[in-house]
């Protein structure tokens, strides 16, 4: 059984807050999926001409000759760009089968780095035009918005300023979840969602007081753990490069790399006084490391009638690609240990992959239950149902939620609650009832787009409302011992027994058992 332990961000990686639901190929874009993209995309080829206009080109088998007439009608001047963009959108959106080569001109910046961002602008604009959940684009002319943003971007000299214009364009949609992130942020997102990384297995962070990079912990069985690196060790160098002033993310990038390669780290170990301290240098092989979003333990529980039972406590920290498999393996192992009831802790779980949330729900449900309802940009609602589901266990279940439970956490909580499978304990959830797709763009940036809304199986609207639990609990620690003493104690059960919400959950399980409730 995996021991319950604190969850740290691996190599200072940020947690995902948006949710890819499905992949989609856009008929008017001609480049397929590449690298890490979860959605196929392209804005064609881009070339300079002598008038410094950028060309956006889509190609395919020639089926209609009218495309040439349309291209000839587009002027090469900047004032013709709006008409050109609108014509492109009209032909491609209204006639998906239209495959004639089509070129649209717009003024290309003489600053190469800004010119690259211009391509990203068109790429992002087109994806949003095709998939954004609000077809009115927050009651604005989206084609005109492209022209305006291009005008604002044209005189700029830096990529950062140009990306700022894209962010400004996205902000006009009135949806904070539709956004663009940098390649580094996207890599961290991928690590969180994939559940795997290639590296050495270190949890690191910058110590606020000293500014030094220190080891929070090592993943068991990884190269860092085998090399004897311990919590509190200070990283001094990576591959001979001093780490003075280097932040955690930059150091993480240096530690990561292709499996089979190696990285050399120099560390200061021991206490600050110098007694027993030393400096050592170790060469660490990089390996494929599987991250688990599950931590668990078995809580001995005495029922009101005096019987000693076992409650399985499972904390799910994020919905990665491996979440459902890890969950099923954990529950099966607990069943083999004679666990008779369960507490699923989704507190402070910000979400992740929608599919992972639905797959976790299937572990607890039978039959053809509705897991969630999606609503597309045209207002059409579609239920997502199980097909001949078979739950791993029918033991009583309580789900813990709070204001940090968002997105896929709310989908899972709603599925289990509305289908009568679980009691919800805790506090009202965050209230994010929107679903995002994520696409890696040509420059390594990633675009998150809200593509749908969702309702719970009982048709409850969660967005900006949240889910109110059946039973509320306080956040107080009931144990009178100081928090520092508790955190130093290695017993995960002791920590859980000091959690008031766990005690409330155990009480609810007792009530279910006394009523003979079996889902």
Short mmCIF file of C-alpha atoms in Angstrom, two decimals:
data_model
loop_
_atom_site.label_atom_id
_atom_site.label_comp_id
_atom_site.label_asym_id
_atom_site.label_seq_id
_atom_site.Cartn_x
_atom_site.Cartn_y
_atom_site.Cartn_z
CA UNK A 1 0.00 0.00 0.00
CA UNK A 2 1.39 3.35 -0.97
CA UNK A 3 1.81 5.45 2.17
CA UNK A 4 0.00 8.72 2.50
CA UNK A 5 2.41 11.55 1.96
CA UNK A 6 2.46 15.27 1.27
CA UNK A 7 1.96 16.26 -2.34
CA UNK A 8 4.60 18.56 -3.77
CA UNK A 9 4.86 19.93 -7.24
CA UNK A 10 7.42 17.83 -9.03
CA UNK A 11 10.32 19.98 -10.15
CA UNK A 12 8.24 23.06 -9.46
CA UNK A 13 5.74 22.05 -12.14
CA UNK A 14 2.45 23.93 -12.12
CA UNK A 15 -0.81 22.06 -11.90
CA UNK A 16 -3.26 22.13 -14.75
CA UNK A 17 -6.40 24.11 -14.30
CA UNK A 18 -7.95 23.47 -17.67
CA UNK A 19 -9.34 20.31 -19.16
CA UNK A 20 -8.74 18.73 -22.55
CA UNK A 21 -11.83 16.67 -23.41
CA UNK A 22 -11.41 15.53 -26.97
CA UNK A 23 -9.33 15.90 -30.11
CA UNK A 24 -10.81 17.44 -33.23
CA UNK A 25 -9.55 17.88 -36.76
CA UNK A 26 -10.41 21.17 -38.42
CA UNK A 27 -11.43 20.74 -42.04
CA UNK A 28 -10.00 24.09 -43.09
CA UNK A 29 -6.57 23.50 -41.60
CA UNK A 30 -4.11 21.43 -43.49
CA UNK A 31 -1.39 20.31 -41.07
CA UNK A 32 -2.00 17.27 -38.88
CA UNK A 33 -1.16 16.71 -35.25
CA UNK A 34 2.47 17.29 -34.39
CA UNK A 35 4.70 16.94 -31.36
CA UNK A 36 2.50 17.04 -28.27
CA UNK A 37 -0.64 18.54 -29.81
CA UNK A 38 -3.92 17.17 -28.57
CA UNK A 39 -5.88 18.89 -31.33
CA UNK A 40 -4.95 18.90 -35.01
CA UNK A 41 -4.27 22.32 -36.39
CA UNK A 42 -2.57 24.44 -38.97
CA UNK A 43 -2.64 27.81 -40.58
CA UNK A 44 -0.75 26.64 -43.62
CA UNK A 45 2.49 28.03 -44.96
CA UNK A 46 3.77 31.54 -44.44
CA UNK A 47 5.93 33.45 -46.90
CA UNK A 48 7.17 36.98 -47.43
CA UNK A 49 6.59 38.87 -50.65
CA UNK A 50 8.18 42.05 -51.85
CA UNK A 51 5.42 44.18 -50.39
CA UNK A 52 6.06 42.75 -46.91
CA UNK A 53 2.72 41.03 -46.71
CA UNK A 54 2.30 37.74 -44.91
CA UNK A 55 0.58 34.91 -46.74
CA UNK A 56 -1.73 32.41 -45.11
CA UNK A 57 -2.24 29.46 -47.37
CA UNK A 58 -4.45 26.39 -47.25
CA UNK A 59 -4.14 23.67 -49.83
CA UNK A 60 -5.81 20.49 -50.97
CA UNK A 61 -6.98 18.63 -54.08
CA UNK A 62 -8.43 21.04 -56.60
CA UNK A 63 -12.18 20.61 -56.70
CA UNK A 64 -13.57 24.06 -57.48
CA UNK A 65 -12.24 26.77 -59.75
CA UNK A 66 -14.15 29.54 -57.98
CA UNK A 67 -11.38 29.79 -55.44
CA UNK A 68 -9.18 31.57 -58.00
CA UNK A 69 -11.83 34.21 -58.54
CA UNK A 70 -12.00 34.80 -54.79
CA UNK A 71 -8.25 35.14 -54.45
CA UNK A 72 -8.12 37.61 -57.36
CA UNK A 73 -10.69 39.79 -55.62
CA UNK A 74 -8.54 40.24 -52.54
CA UNK A 75 -6.40 43.35 -52.62
CA UNK A 76 -2.81 43.28 -51.46
CA UNK A 77 -3.10 46.40 -49.33
CA UNK A 78 -3.60 46.28 -45.59
CA UNK A 79 -7.13 47.64 -45.87
CA UNK A 80 -7.95 44.55 -47.87
CA UNK A 81 -6.90 42.26 -45.04
CA UNK A 82 -10.24 42.32 -43.22
CA UNK A 83 -12.07 41.35 -46.39
CA UNK A 84 -9.47 38.68 -47.10
CA UNK A 85 -9.77 37.18 -43.64
CA UNK A 86 -13.55 37.25 -43.81
CA UNK A 87 -13.50 35.62 -47.24
CA UNK A 88 -11.18 32.90 -45.99
CA UNK A 89 -13.39 32.23 -43.00
CA UNK A 90 -16.53 32.23 -45.13
CA UNK A 91 -15.23 29.78 -47.68
CA UNK A 92 -13.65 27.48 -45.15
CA UNK A 93 -16.41 27.57 -42.55
CA UNK A 94 -19.37 27.34 -44.90
CA UNK A 95 -17.83 24.89 -47.35
CA UNK A 96 -15.68 22.35 -45.46
CA UNK A 97 -15.18 20.38 -48.68
CA UNK A 98 -13.70 23.42 -50.43
CA UNK A 99 -10.12 22.39 -51.13
CA UNK A 100 -8.81 25.01 -53.55
CA UNK A 101 -5.55 26.70 -52.61
CA UNK A 102 -6.35 30.06 -51.01
CA UNK A 103 -3.90 32.79 -50.04
CA UNK A 104 -4.68 35.72 -47.76
CA UNK A 105 -2.23 38.63 -47.52
CA UNK A 106 -1.45 40.77 -44.51
CA UNK A 107 1.48 43.05 -43.65
CA UNK A 108 4.39 41.08 -42.22
CA UNK A 109 6.47 42.73 -39.52
CA UNK A 110 10.09 43.40 -40.40
CA UNK A 111 11.00 42.18 -36.90
CA UNK A 112 11.41 38.43 -37.37
CA UNK A 113 10.34 37.53 -33.83
CA UNK A 114 7.16 39.59 -34.20
CA UNK A 115 6.56 38.03 -37.61
CA UNK A 116 6.56 34.60 -35.92
CA UNK A 117 3.98 35.82 -33.41
CA UNK A 118 1.82 37.13 -36.29
CA UNK A 119 1.54 33.56 -37.49
CA UNK A 120 0.58 32.48 -33.97
CA UNK A 121 -2.07 35.22 -33.92
CA UNK A 122 -3.73 33.89 -37.07
CA UNK A 123 -3.44 30.34 -35.81
CA UNK A 124 -5.09 31.17 -32.49
CA UNK A 125 -7.76 33.33 -34.10
CA UNK A 126 -8.77 30.54 -36.49
CA UNK A 127 -8.98 27.87 -33.80
CA UNK A 128 -11.17 30.08 -31.65
CA UNK A 129 -13.38 30.97 -34.59
CA UNK A 130 -13.95 27.28 -35.22
CA UNK A 131 -14.47 25.97 -31.67
CA UNK A 132 -15.10 28.65 -29.02
CA UNK A 133 -18.22 27.84 -27.02
CA UNK A 134 -19.79 31.27 -27.55
CA UNK A 135 -20.58 31.71 -31.27
CA UNK A 136 -21.06 35.47 -30.73
CA UNK A 137 -17.50 35.74 -29.37
CA UNK A 138 -18.77 37.81 -26.46
CA UNK A 139 -20.94 39.87 -28.84
CA UNK A 140 -18.10 41.15 -31.00
CA UNK A 141 -16.98 40.85 -34.61
CA UNK A 142 -14.23 38.24 -34.33
CA UNK A 143 -13.02 38.84 -37.89
CA UNK A 144 -12.65 42.54 -37.16
CA UNK A 145 -10.85 41.69 -33.91
CA UNK A 146 -8.17 39.90 -35.92
CA UNK A 147 -7.64 42.99 -38.09
CA UNK A 148 -7.46 45.28 -35.07
CA UNK A 149 -4.96 43.05 -33.28
CA UNK A 150 -2.80 42.78 -36.39
CA UNK A 151 -2.73 46.58 -36.69
CA UNK A 152 -1.67 46.86 -33.03
CA UNK A 153 0.99 44.16 -33.42
CA UNK A 154 2.55 45.40 -36.68
CA UNK A 155 4.74 48.23 -35.27
CA UNK A 156 6.04 46.21 -32.30
CA UNK A 157 9.67 45.15 -31.98
CA UNK A 158 9.58 42.35 -29.39
CA UNK A 159 7.90 38.96 -29.20
CA UNK A 160 6.82 39.55 -25.59
CA UNK A 161 4.89 42.66 -26.59
CA UNK A 162 3.37 40.82 -29.54
CA UNK A 163 2.20 37.92 -27.36
CA UNK A 164 0.70 40.54 -25.07
CA UNK A 165 -1.52 41.61 -28.00
CA UNK A 166 -2.70 38.01 -28.45
CA UNK A 167 -3.52 37.82 -24.76
CA UNK A 168 -5.37 41.10 -25.08
CA UNK A 169 -7.39 39.71 -27.99
CA UNK A 170 -8.28 36.60 -25.98
CA UNK A 171 -9.32 38.69 -22.98
CA UNK A 172 -12.08 40.30 -25.04
CA UNK A 173 -13.86 36.93 -25.14
CA UNK A 174 -14.73 37.37 -21.46
CA UNK A 175 -13.58 33.84 -20.61
CA UNK A 176 -10.54 33.52 -18.30
CA UNK A 177 -10.12 29.86 -19.24
CA UNK A 178 -9.44 30.65 -22.91
CA UNK A 179 -5.80 31.64 -22.82
CA UNK A 180 -2.33 31.13 -24.25
CA UNK A 181 0.61 29.82 -22.22
CA UNK A 182 4.36 29.68 -22.81
CA UNK A 183 6.26 26.55 -23.87
CA UNK A 184 7.65 26.10 -20.33
CA UNK A 185 4.18 26.37 -18.81
CA UNK A 186 2.90 23.92 -21.39
CA UNK A 187 5.63 21.42 -20.60
CA UNK A 188 4.66 21.55 -16.93
CA UNK A 189 1.03 21.06 -17.92
CA UNK A 190 1.97 18.03 -20.00
CA UNK A 191 3.85 16.47 -17.10
CA UNK A 192 0.82 16.89 -14.87
CA UNK A 193 -1.63 15.50 -17.42
CA UNK A 194 0.53 12.69 -18.81
CA UNK A 195 1.51 11.39 -15.39
CA UNK A 196 5.03 10.72 -16.69
CA UNK A 197 8.29 12.57 -17.08
CA UNK A 198 11.85 11.86 -18.12
CA UNK A 199 14.15 12.94 -15.35
CA UNK A 200 15.75 11.95 -12.07
CA UNK A 201 12.83 12.04 -9.60
CA UNK A 202 13.56 15.11 -7.49
CA UNK A 203 11.03 17.38 -5.80
CA UNK A 204 12.77 20.76 -5.57
CA UNK A 205 11.87 24.30 -4.66
CA UNK A 206 13.48 27.61 -3.75
CA UNK A 207 13.86 28.11 -0.01
CA UNK A 208 12.22 31.53 0.60
CA UNK A 209 14.65 32.77 3.27
CA UNK A 210 17.91 31.86 1.57
CA UNK A 211 16.89 31.73 -2.09
CA UNK A 212 18.72 28.41 -2.38
CA UNK A 213 17.36 25.44 -4.32
CA UNK A 214 16.62 22.64 -1.90
CA UNK A 215 15.33 19.09 -2.20
CA UNK A 216 11.83 18.61 -0.83
CA UNK A 217 11.88 14.85 -1.38
CA UNK A 218 12.77 12.12 -3.87
CA UNK A 219 10.40 9.71 -5.53
CA UNK A 220 11.04 6.23 -4.23
CA UNK A 221 13.00 3.99 -6.59
CA UNK A 222 14.17 6.84 -8.84
CA UNK A 223 17.80 7.68 -9.70
CA UNK A 224 17.85 10.51 -7.15
CA UNK A 225 16.66 8.22 -4.35
CA UNK A 226 19.13 5.47 -5.29
CA UNK A 227 21.97 8.01 -5.21
CA UNK A 228 21.21 8.84 -1.58
CA UNK A 229 19.88 12.35 -2.11
CA UNK A 230 17.74 13.40 0.85
CA UNK A 231 15.22 16.02 1.90
CA UNK A 232 16.94 19.28 2.75
CA UNK A 233 19.96 18.76 0.51
CA UNK A 234 20.89 21.96 -1.33
CA UNK A 235 21.56 21.92 -5.08
CA UNK A 236 24.72 23.87 -5.90
CA UNK A 237 25.45 22.97 -9.52
CA UNK A 238 23.87 21.12 -12.42
CA UNK A 239 26.28 19.94 -15.12
CA UNK A 240 28.90 22.35 -13.79
CA UNK A 241 26.61 25.40 -13.91
CA UNK A 242 26.19 27.28 -10.66
CA UNK A 243 22.59 27.70 -9.57
CA UNK A 244 22.92 31.08 -7.88
CA UNK A 245 19.80 33.04 -8.85
CA UNK A 246 18.36 30.16 -10.89
CA UNK A 247 14.67 29.58 -10.18
CA UNK A 248 13.05 26.20 -9.64
CA UNK A 249 11.55 25.92 -13.12
CA UNK A 250 14.86 26.66 -14.84
CA UNK A 251 16.62 24.08 -12.67
CA UNK A 252 13.86 21.58 -13.41
CA UNK A 253 14.42 22.05 -17.13
CA UNK A 254 18.10 21.28 -16.62
CA UNK A 255 17.36 18.10 -14.67
CA UNK A 256 14.84 16.78 -17.16
CA UNK A 257 15.96 15.16 -20.37
CA UNK A 258 15.70 12.14 -22.58
CA UNK A 259 15.74 8.80 -20.79
CA UNK A 260 19.13 7.16 -21.18
CA UNK A 261 21.09 10.39 -20.86
CA UNK A 262 22.61 11.58 -17.60
CA UNK A 263 23.00 14.75 -15.56
CA UNK A 264 25.63 15.59 -12.94
CA UNK A 265 24.54 17.45 -9.80
CA UNK A 266 26.57 18.87 -6.94
CA UNK A 267 24.82 19.10 -3.58
CA UNK A 268 25.50 20.40 -0.11
CA UNK A 269 24.28 17.89 2.44
CA UNK A 270 23.91 18.00 6.22
CA UNK A 271 23.16 20.82 8.67
CA UNK A 272 23.82 24.52 8.29
CA UNK A 273 26.39 24.69 11.12
CA UNK A 274 28.86 22.68 9.11
CA UNK A 275 29.01 19.80 11.60
CA UNK A 276 28.45 16.63 9.67
CA UNK A 277 27.88 18.54 6.45
CA UNK A 278 29.60 17.84 3.16
CA UNK A 279 29.52 18.54 -0.54
CA UNK A 280 29.10 15.70 -2.97
CA UNK A 281 28.79 15.32 -6.71
CA UNK A 282 26.72 12.54 -8.27
CA UNK A 283 25.99 11.51 -11.84
CA UNK A 284 22.32 10.63 -12.23
CA UNK A 285 20.89 8.68 -15.16
CA UNK A 286 17.63 10.07 -16.51
CA UNK A 287 14.76 7.60 -16.64
CA UNK A 288 11.08 7.52 -17.54
CA UNK A 289 9.38 8.23 -14.23
CA UNK A 290 5.75 7.43 -13.64
CA UNK A 291 3.94 9.87 -11.39
CA UNK A 292 1.00 8.77 -9.33
CA UNK A 293 -1.78 11.20 -8.46
CA UNK A 294 -3.05 8.77 -5.80
CA UNK A 295 -2.08 8.54 -2.13
CA UNK A 296 -3.89 6.13 0.17
CA UNK A 297 -4.00 4.40 3.52
CA UNK A 298 -6.31 2.16 5.54
CA UNK A 299 -7.95 3.74 8.60
CA UNK A 300 -8.99 1.37 11.41
CA UNK A 301 -12.48 2.47 12.43
CA UNK A 302 -14.62 1.41 15.36
CA UNK A 303 -18.36 1.53 14.68
CA UNK A 304 -20.93 2.73 17.25
CA UNK A 305 -21.69 -0.88 18.17
CA UNK A 306 -18.04 -1.54 18.97
CA UNK A 307 -16.93 -3.44 15.88
CA UNK A 308 -13.53 -2.69 14.40
CA UNK A 309 -13.71 -2.09 10.65
CA UNK A 310 -11.41 -0.83 7.92
CA UNK A 311 -12.03 2.35 5.95
CA UNK A 312 -10.04 2.95 2.80
CA UNK A 313 -8.87 6.54 2.44
CA UNK A 314 -7.90 7.57 -1.10
CA UNK A 315 -6.71 11.05 -2.03
CA UNK A 316 -6.73 12.01 -5.70
CA UNK A 317 -4.61 15.10 -6.32
CA UNK A 318 -5.18 15.58 -10.06
CA UNK A 319 -6.77 13.87 -13.05
CA UNK A 320 -3.83 12.66 -15.11
CA UNK A 321 -3.89 10.00 -17.80
CA UNK A 322 -2.95 7.38 -15.22
CA UNK A 323 -5.46 8.46 -12.55
CA UNK A 324 -8.14 5.87 -13.35
CA UNK A 325 -5.69 2.97 -13.59
CA UNK A 326 -4.01 4.00 -10.35
CA UNK A 327 -7.40 4.36 -8.67
CA UNK A 328 -8.63 0.95 -9.80
CA UNK A 329 -5.43 -0.75 -8.66
CA UNK A 330 -5.63 0.99 -5.28
CA UNK A 331 -9.27 0.05 -4.70
CA UNK A 332 -8.68 -3.55 -5.75
CA UNK A 333 -5.76 -3.80 -3.34
CA UNK A 334 -7.88 -2.38 -0.53
CA UNK A 335 -10.68 -4.82 -1.32
CA UNK A 336 -8.16 -7.64 -0.91
CA UNK A 337 -7.26 -6.22 2.51
CA UNK A 338 -10.88 -6.39 3.66
CA UNK A 339 -11.74 -2.69 3.47
CA UNK A 340 -15.49 -2.21 4.05
CA UNK A 341 -16.03 1.49 3.26
CA UNK A 342 -14.26 4.31 1.44
CA UNK A 343 -13.45 8.00 1.69
CA UNK A 344 -12.47 9.62 -1.63
CA UNK A 345 -10.74 12.93 -0.99
CA UNK A 346 -11.05 15.46 -3.83
CA UNK A 347 -10.25 18.51 -1.71
CA UNK A 348 -7.96 20.99 -3.48
CA UNK A 349 -7.98 18.86 -6.63
CA UNK A 350 -8.06 21.51 -9.40
CA UNK A 351 -9.04 19.11 -12.20
CA UNK A 352 -7.16 17.76 -15.18
CA UNK A 353 -8.34 15.50 -17.97
CA UNK A 354 -12.10 15.15 -18.30
CA UNK A 355 -11.75 11.61 -19.65
CA UNK A 356 -9.78 10.66 -16.54
CA UNK A 357 -12.60 12.00 -14.34
CA UNK A 358 -15.18 9.98 -16.26
CA UNK A 359 -13.03 6.85 -16.11
CA UNK A 360 -12.65 7.21 -12.34
CA UNK A 361 -16.44 7.53 -12.01
CA UNK A 362 -16.86 4.22 -13.86
CA UNK A 363 -14.85 2.46 -11.14
CA UNK A 364 -17.66 3.20 -8.66
CA UNK A 365 -20.77 2.88 -10.84
CA UNK A 366 -22.75 0.14 -12.59
CA UNK A 367 -24.93 -0.07 -15.65
CA UNK A 368 -25.61 2.74 -18.10
CA UNK A 369 -25.64 5.71 -15.75
CA UNK A 370 -25.22 9.24 -17.10
CA UNK A 371 -21.86 10.62 -16.02
CA UNK A 372 -22.20 14.20 -17.30
CA UNK A 373 -24.10 16.27 -19.83
CA UNK A 374 -22.22 18.49 -22.29
CA UNK A 375 -23.66 21.58 -24.02
CA UNK A 376 -22.01 22.71 -27.26
CA UNK A 377 -21.76 26.19 -28.80
CA UNK A 378 -25.17 25.76 -30.47
CA UNK A 379 -26.86 24.88 -27.18
CA UNK A 380 -27.24 21.19 -27.99
CA UNK A 381 -27.02 18.98 -24.90
CA UNK A 382 -25.52 15.50 -25.11
CA UNK A 383 -25.34 13.03 -22.21
CA UNK A 384 -22.22 10.93 -21.73
CA UNK A 385 -23.34 7.53 -20.47
CA UNK A 386 -21.56 4.41 -19.32
CA UNK A 387 -21.97 1.22 -21.32
CA UNK A 388 -22.52 -1.91 -19.24
CA UNK A 389 -20.51 -0.56 -16.33
CA UNK A 390 -19.32 -2.82 -13.53
CA UNK A 391 -18.16 -1.18 -10.30
CA UNK A 392 -15.02 -2.50 -8.62
CA UNK A 393 -16.77 -2.20 -5.25
CA UNK A 394 -20.24 -1.47 -3.89
CA UNK A 395 -19.03 -0.54 -0.41
CA UNK A 396 -20.35 2.71 1.10
CA UNK A 397 -18.57 5.83 -0.21
CA UNK A 398 -18.13 9.40 1.02
CA UNK A 399 -16.51 12.04 -1.21
CA UNK A 400 -14.73 15.02 0.37
CA UNK A 401 -14.84 18.33 -1.54
CA UNK A 402 -14.04 21.96 -0.86
CA UNK A 403 -13.59 25.30 -2.60
CA UNK A 404 -10.42 23.97 -4.24
CA UNK A 405 -12.27 21.08 -5.91
CA UNK A 406 -12.76 22.22 -9.49
CA UNK A 407 -13.56 21.10 -13.00
CA UNK A 408 -13.01 17.34 -13.37
CA UNK A 409 -13.34 17.03 -9.58
CA UNK A 410 -16.80 18.55 -9.84
CA UNK A 411 -17.71 16.29 -12.75
CA UNK A 412 -16.71 13.23 -10.70
CA UNK A 413 -18.42 14.45 -7.52
CA UNK A 414 -21.58 15.25 -9.47
CA UNK A 415 -21.60 11.86 -11.19
CA UNK A 416 -21.24 9.93 -7.94
CA UNK A 417 -23.71 12.10 -6.03
CA UNK A 418 -26.47 12.44 -8.63
CA UNK A 419 -26.43 8.69 -9.27
CA UNK A 420 -26.90 8.00 -5.57
CA UNK A 421 -23.50 6.39 -5.17
CA UNK A 422 -21.85 8.76 -2.68
CA UNK A 423 -22.50 11.27 0.09
CA UNK A 424 -20.67 14.58 -0.36
CA UNK A 425 -18.98 16.07 2.71
CA UNK A 426 -17.06 19.34 2.98
CA UNK A 427 -17.60 22.77 1.46
CA UNK A 428 -19.09 24.17 -1.74
CA UNK A 429 -16.87 23.43 -4.73
CA UNK A 430 -15.14 25.96 -6.97
CA UNK A 431 -17.79 26.15 -9.71
CA UNK A 432 -16.04 25.59 -13.05
CA UNK A 433 -18.58 24.15 -15.45
CA UNK A 434 -16.63 24.69 -18.66
CA UNK A 435 -14.49 22.34 -20.71
CA UNK A 436 -11.34 23.31 -22.58
CA UNK A 437 -9.42 21.82 -25.49
CA UNK A 438 -5.68 22.43 -25.60
CA UNK A 439 -3.58 22.78 -28.74
CA UNK A 440 0.17 23.15 -29.12
CA UNK A 441 0.83 25.93 -31.63
CA UNK A 442 3.64 26.08 -34.16
CA UNK A 443 5.90 28.06 -31.82
CA UNK A 444 5.53 25.75 -28.82
CA UNK A 445 3.00 27.97 -27.05
CA UNK A 446 -0.29 26.29 -26.19
CA UNK A 447 -3.82 27.59 -26.66
CA UNK A 448 -6.60 26.63 -24.26
CA UNK A 449 -10.11 27.18 -25.65
CA UNK A 450 -13.41 26.73 -23.84
CA UNK A 451 -15.29 24.45 -26.22
CA UNK A 452 -18.30 23.30 -24.16
CA UNK A 453 -20.24 23.68 -20.94
CA UNK A 454 -21.36 20.82 -18.77
CA UNK A 455 -24.24 19.99 -16.45
CA UNK A 456 -24.31 17.28 -13.80
CA UNK A 457 -26.34 14.09 -14.45
CA UNK A 458 -29.27 15.72 -12.63
CA UNK A 459 -28.90 18.75 -14.94
CA UNK A 460 -27.44 21.03 -12.27
CA UNK A 461 -25.49 23.96 -13.69
CA UNK A 462 -22.16 24.03 -11.85
CA UNK A 463 -20.48 26.99 -13.54
CA UNK A 464 -19.93 29.87 -11.09
CA UNK A 465 -22.27 28.02 -8.71
CA UNK A 466 -20.39 24.95 -7.53
CA UNK A 467 -21.74 21.86 -5.81
CA UNK A 468 -23.08 22.16 -2.28
CA UNK A 469 -22.21 19.05 -0.25
CA UNK A 470 -24.81 17.05 1.67
CA UNK A 471 -22.97 17.62 4.94
CA UNK A 472 -20.62 20.45 5.77
CA UNK A 473 -17.58 20.17 8.03
CA UNK A 474 -15.12 22.56 9.57
CA UNK A 475 -11.51 22.79 8.48
CA UNK A 476 -10.21 22.68 12.05
CA UNK A 477 -7.71 20.10 13.20
CA UNK A 478 -9.35 18.39 16.15
CA UNK A 479 -6.17 17.03 17.70
CA UNK A 480 -4.93 19.36 20.43
CA UNK A 481 -1.27 18.74 19.59
CA UNK A 482 0.52 21.55 17.79
CA UNK A 483 0.44 21.33 14.02
CA UNK A 484 4.23 21.09 13.91
CA UNK A 485 4.13 17.97 16.05
CA UNK A 486 1.55 16.40 13.78
CA UNK A 487 3.49 17.16 10.63
CA UNK A 488 6.62 15.56 12.07
CA UNK A 489 4.71 12.40 12.95
CA UNK A 490 5.17 9.74 10.28
CA UNK A 491 1.80 8.12 10.96
CA UNK A 492 -0.59 9.03 8.15
CA UNK A 493 -3.49 7.65 10.18
CA UNK A 494 -2.72 10.08 13.03
CA UNK A 495 -2.81 12.97 10.60
CA UNK A 496 -6.14 11.84 9.20
CA UNK A 497 -7.66 11.36 12.65
CA UNK A 498 -6.90 15.03 13.33
CA UNK A 499 -8.95 16.06 10.29
CA UNK A 500 -12.49 16.99 11.29
CA UNK A 501 -13.86 16.28 7.81
CA UNK A 502 -12.52 12.72 8.00
CA UNK A 503 -14.40 12.24 11.26
CA UNK A 504 -17.59 13.60 9.71
CA UNK A 505 -17.10 11.24 6.76
CA UNK A 506 -16.67 8.26 9.08
CA UNK A 507 -19.88 9.23 10.84
CA UNK A 508 -21.72 9.34 7.53
CA UNK A 509 -20.37 5.90 6.66
CA UNK A 510 -21.68 4.58 9.97
CA UNK A 511 -25.12 5.99 9.10
CA UNK A 512 -25.04 4.35 5.68
CA UNK A 513 -24.11 1.02 7.19
CA UNK A 514 -26.81 1.24 9.86
CA UNK A 515 -29.38 1.84 7.12
CA UNK A 516 -28.04 -1.04 5.10
CA UNK A 517 -27.14 1.31 2.27
CA UNK A 518 -25.35 -0.50 -0.52
CA UNK A 519 -25.09 1.23 -3.88
#
